[in-house]
Tab-separated table of C-alpha atoms in Angstrom:
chain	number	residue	atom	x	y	z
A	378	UNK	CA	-144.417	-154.596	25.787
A	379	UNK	CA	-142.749	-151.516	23.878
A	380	UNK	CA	-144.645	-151.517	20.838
A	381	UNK	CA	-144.089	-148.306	17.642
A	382	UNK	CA	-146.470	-148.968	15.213
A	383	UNK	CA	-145.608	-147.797	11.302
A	384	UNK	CA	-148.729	-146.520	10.022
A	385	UNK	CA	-151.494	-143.754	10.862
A	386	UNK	CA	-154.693	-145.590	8.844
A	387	UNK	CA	-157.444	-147.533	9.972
A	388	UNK	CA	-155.139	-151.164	10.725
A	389	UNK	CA	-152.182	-148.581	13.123
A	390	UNK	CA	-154.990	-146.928	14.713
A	391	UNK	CA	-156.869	-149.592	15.246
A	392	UNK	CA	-154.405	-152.381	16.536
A	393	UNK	CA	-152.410	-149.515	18.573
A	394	UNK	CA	-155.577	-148.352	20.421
A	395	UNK	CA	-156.470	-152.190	21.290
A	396	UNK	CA	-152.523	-153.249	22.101
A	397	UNK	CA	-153.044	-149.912	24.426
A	398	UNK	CA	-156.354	-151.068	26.244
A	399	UNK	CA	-154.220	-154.091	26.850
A	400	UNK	CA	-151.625	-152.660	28.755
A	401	UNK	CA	-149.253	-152.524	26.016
A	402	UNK	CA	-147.011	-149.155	25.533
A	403	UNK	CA	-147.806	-147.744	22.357
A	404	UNK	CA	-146.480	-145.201	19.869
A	405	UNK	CA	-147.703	-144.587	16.792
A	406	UNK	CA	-145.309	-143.543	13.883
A	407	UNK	CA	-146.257	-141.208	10.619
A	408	UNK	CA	-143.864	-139.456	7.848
A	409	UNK	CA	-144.551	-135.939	9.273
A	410	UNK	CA	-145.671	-134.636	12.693
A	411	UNK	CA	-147.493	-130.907	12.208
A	412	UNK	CA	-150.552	-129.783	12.789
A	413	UNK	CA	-151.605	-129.676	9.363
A	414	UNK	CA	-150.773	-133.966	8.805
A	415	UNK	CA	-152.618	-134.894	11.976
A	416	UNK	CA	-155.657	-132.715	11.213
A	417	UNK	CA	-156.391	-133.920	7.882
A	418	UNK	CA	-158.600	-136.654	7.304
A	419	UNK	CA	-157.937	-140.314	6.856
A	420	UNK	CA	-159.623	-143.017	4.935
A	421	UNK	CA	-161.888	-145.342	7.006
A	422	UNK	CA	-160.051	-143.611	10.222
A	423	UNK	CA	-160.058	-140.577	12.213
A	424	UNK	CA	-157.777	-137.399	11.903
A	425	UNK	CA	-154.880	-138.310	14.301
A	426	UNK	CA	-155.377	-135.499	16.461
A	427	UNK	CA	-158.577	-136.939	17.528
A	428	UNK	CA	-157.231	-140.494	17.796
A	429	UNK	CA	-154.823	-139.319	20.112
A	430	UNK	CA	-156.841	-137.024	22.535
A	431	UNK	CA	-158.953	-140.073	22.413
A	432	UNK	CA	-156.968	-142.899	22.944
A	433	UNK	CA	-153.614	-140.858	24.690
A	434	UNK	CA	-151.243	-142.765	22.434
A	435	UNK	CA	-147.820	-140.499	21.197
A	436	UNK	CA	-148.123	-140.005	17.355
A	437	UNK	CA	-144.353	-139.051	16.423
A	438	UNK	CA	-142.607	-140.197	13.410
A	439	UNK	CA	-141.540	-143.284	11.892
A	440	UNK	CA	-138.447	-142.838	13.020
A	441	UNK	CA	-138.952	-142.722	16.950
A	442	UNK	CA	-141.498	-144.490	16.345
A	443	UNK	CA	-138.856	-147.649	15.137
A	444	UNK	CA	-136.882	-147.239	18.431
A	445	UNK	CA	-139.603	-149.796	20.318
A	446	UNK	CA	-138.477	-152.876	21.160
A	447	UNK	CA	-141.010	-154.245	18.859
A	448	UNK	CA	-142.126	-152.754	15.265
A	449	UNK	CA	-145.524	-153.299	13.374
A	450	UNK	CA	-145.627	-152.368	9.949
A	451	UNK	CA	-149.447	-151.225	9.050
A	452	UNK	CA	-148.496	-149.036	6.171
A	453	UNK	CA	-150.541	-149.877	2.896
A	454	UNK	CA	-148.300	-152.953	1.208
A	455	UNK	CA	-147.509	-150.933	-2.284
A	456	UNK	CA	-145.472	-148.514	0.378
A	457	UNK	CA	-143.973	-150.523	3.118
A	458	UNK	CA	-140.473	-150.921	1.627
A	459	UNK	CA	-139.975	-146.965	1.329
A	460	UNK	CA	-141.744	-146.455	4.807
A	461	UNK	CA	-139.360	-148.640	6.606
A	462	UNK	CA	-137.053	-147.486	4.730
A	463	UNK	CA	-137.721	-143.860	6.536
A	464	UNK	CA	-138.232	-145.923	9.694
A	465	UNK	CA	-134.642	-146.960	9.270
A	466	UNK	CA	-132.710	-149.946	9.024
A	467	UNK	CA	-130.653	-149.412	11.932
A	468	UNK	CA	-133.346	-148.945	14.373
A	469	UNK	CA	-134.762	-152.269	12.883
A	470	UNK	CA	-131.722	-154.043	13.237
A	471	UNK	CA	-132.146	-156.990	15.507
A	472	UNK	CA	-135.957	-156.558	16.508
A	473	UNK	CA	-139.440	-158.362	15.526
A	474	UNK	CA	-141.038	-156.631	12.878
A	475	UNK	CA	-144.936	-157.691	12.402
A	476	UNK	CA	-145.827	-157.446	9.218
A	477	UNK	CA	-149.320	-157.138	8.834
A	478	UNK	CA	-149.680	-155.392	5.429
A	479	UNK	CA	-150.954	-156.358	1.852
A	480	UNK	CA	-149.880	-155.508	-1.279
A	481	UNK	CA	-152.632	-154.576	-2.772
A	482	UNK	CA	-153.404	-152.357	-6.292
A	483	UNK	CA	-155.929	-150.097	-5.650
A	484	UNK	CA	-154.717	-148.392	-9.292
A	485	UNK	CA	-158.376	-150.753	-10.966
A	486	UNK	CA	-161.118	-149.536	-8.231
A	487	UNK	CA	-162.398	-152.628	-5.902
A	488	UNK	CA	-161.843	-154.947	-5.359
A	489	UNK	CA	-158.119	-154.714	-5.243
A	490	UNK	CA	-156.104	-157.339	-6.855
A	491	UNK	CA	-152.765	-157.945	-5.640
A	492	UNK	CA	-148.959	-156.585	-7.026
A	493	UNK	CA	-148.362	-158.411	-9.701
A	494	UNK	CA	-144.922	-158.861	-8.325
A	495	UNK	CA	-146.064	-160.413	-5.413
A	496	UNK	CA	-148.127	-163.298	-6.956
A	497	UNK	CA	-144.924	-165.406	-8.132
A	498	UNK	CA	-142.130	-167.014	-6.254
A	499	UNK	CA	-141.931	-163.904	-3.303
A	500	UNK	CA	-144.063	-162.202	-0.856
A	501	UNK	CA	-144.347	-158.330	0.650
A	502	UNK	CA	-143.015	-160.250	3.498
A	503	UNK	CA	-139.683	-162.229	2.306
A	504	UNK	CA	-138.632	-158.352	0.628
A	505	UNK	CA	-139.075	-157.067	3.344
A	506	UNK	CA	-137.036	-159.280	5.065
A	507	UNK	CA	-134.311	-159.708	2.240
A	508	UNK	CA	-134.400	-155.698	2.756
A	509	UNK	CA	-133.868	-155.622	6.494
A	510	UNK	CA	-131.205	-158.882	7.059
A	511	UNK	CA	-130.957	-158.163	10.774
A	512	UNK	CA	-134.403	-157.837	11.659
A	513	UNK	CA	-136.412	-160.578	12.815
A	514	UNK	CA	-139.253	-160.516	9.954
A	515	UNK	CA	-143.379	-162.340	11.442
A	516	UNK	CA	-145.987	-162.363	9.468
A	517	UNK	CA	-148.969	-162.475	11.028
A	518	UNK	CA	-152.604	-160.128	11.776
A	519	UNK	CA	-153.201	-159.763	7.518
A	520	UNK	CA	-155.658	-161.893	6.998
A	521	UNK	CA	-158.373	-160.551	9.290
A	522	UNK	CA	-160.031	-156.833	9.440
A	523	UNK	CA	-158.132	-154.293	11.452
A	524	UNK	CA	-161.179	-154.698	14.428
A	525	UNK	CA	-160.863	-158.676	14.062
A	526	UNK	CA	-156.731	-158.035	15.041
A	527	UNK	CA	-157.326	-156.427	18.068
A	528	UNK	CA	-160.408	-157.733	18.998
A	529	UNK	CA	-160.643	-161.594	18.099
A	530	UNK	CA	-163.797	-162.328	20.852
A	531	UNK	CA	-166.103	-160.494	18.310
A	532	UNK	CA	-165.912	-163.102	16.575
A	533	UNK	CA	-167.804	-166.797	17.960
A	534	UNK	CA	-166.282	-169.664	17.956
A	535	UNK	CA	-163.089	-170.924	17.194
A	536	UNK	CA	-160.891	-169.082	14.593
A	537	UNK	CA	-157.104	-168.824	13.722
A	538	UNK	CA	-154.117	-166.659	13.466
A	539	UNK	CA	-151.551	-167.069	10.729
A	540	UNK	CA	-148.234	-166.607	11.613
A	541	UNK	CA	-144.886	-166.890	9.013
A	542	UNK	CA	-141.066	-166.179	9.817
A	543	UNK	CA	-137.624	-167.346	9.916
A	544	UNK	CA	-137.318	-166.844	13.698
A	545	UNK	CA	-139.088	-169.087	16.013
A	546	UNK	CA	-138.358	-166.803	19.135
A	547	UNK	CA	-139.491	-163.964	17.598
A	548	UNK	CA	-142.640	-166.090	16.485
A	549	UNK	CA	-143.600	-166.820	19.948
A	550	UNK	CA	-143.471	-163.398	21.158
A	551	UNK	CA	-145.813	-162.511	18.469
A	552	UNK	CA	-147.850	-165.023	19.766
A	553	UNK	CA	-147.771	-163.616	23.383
A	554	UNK	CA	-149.069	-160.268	21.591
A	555	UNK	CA	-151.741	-162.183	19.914
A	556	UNK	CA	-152.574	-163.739	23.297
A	557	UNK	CA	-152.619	-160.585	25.348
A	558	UNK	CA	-155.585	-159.165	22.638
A	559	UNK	CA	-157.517	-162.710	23.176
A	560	UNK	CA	-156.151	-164.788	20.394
A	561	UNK	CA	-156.572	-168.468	21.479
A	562	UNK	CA	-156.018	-170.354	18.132
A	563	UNK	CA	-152.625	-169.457	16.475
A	564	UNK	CA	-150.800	-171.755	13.536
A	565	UNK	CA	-147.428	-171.462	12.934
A	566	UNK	CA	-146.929	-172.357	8.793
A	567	UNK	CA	-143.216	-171.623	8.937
A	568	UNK	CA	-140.883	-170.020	7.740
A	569	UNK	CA	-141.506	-166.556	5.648
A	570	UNK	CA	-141.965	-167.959	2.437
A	571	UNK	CA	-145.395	-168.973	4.037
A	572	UNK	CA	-146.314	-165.498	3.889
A	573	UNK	CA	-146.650	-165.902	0.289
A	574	UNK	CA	-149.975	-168.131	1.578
A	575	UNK	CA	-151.215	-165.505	3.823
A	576	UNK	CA	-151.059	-162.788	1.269
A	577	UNK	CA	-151.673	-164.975	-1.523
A	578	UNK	CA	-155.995	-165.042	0.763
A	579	UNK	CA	-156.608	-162.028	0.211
A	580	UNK	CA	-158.353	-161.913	-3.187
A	581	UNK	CA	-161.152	-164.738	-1.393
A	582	UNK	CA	-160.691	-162.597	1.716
A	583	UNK	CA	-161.750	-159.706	-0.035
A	584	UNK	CA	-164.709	-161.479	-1.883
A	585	UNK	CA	-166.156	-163.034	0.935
A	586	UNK	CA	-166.323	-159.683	2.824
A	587	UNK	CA	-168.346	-158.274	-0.100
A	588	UNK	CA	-170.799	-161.178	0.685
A	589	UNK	CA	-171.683	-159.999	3.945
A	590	UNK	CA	-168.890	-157.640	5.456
A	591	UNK	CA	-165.335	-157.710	7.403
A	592	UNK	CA	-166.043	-159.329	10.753
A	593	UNK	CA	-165.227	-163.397	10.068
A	594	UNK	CA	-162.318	-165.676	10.094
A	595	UNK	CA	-160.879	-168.770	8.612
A	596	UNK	CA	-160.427	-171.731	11.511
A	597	UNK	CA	-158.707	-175.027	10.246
A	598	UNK	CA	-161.164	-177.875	11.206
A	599	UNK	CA	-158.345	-181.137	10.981
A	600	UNK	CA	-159.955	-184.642	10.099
């Protein structure tokens, strides 16, 4: 599949570069292409310049970037509304977005805590959705480390993948993504408002990590 990715941190990086090794096409969007922006380094990922003469994946902007047939949003949740915003609503109009971002405040030190506007009766997710009408809104990939997304296996034994939206095509072809990187174990929750859930995991996501690092799951084990 066409796939632009939103995002130059660790999550775009590295769910791009495993969607890529899986014979997906990739792009990978940023706010500005020059030398300077893909030199400098990035938190908990490489300078882009190196990414790409590693991994051969386009880094353009957000913008072209947004004209794939299918969108992920991996910008850091306290920015995701202005970044698609940039991306453009047009160019989202009628596609699957994956939103696989948390709004997180990093504004305290760690662990973050989330928004506060996001711990009531709304998500990053529904705005986003309420922002962008004609886009097909998922949910899904935010509950897991970046390395877990793309590379589920690492992990033994049965685990699951969250997904939330409106739009139960555009659910399954999530899905077939998830598939294609070795996800065997998906649950559907709903509609978006689930992603209020999904986001909602993150403060025990975060804690549990601290107890012995990123690479684990949550599997539903049903009586």
């Amino acid at each position: 599949m066409n796939i632009g990715i939103i995002g130059g941190g660790s999550v775009g990086q590295i769910l791009g570069a495993g969607l890529h090794a899986k014979g997906h096409s990739v792009t990978l969007g940023i706010r500005k292409v020059s030398a300077e922006d893909l030199a400098k380094p990035r938190t908990y990922a490489e300078p882009l310049d190196v990414w790409t003469a590693r991994t051969g994946i386009e880094v353009t902007t957000m913008t072209k970037a947004a004209a794939a047939d299918i969108v992920i949003n991996a910008t850091s949740g306290d920015v995701s509304l202005a970044a698609l915003h940039l991306a453009g609503a047009a160019n989202l109009a009628g596609k699957i977005l994956i939103d696989v971002a948390n709004p997180l405040d990093h504004s305290k030190g760690f662990p973050p805590a989330l928004l506060p506007q996001y711990t009531g009766h709304t998500s990053l997710a529904e705005q986003i959705q309420a922002a962008l009408p004609q886009t097909r809104v998922v949910k899904a990939f935010n509950t897991i480390a970046a390395t877990v997304m793309a590379n589920p296996g690492q992990i033994g034994g049965a685990h699951d993948l969250f997904l939330a939206g409106n739009d139960a095509a555009a659910k399954a072809t999530v899905a077939e993504i998830a598939k294609s990187l070795g996800w065997v174990h998906i649950v559907d929750l709903g509609d978006i408002t689930a992603a209020r859930g999904t986001e909602s995991l993150l403060p025990i996501w975060l804690r549990l990590m601290m107890t012995g690092g990123p690479l684990f799951n949550i599997h539903v084990q049903r009586a």
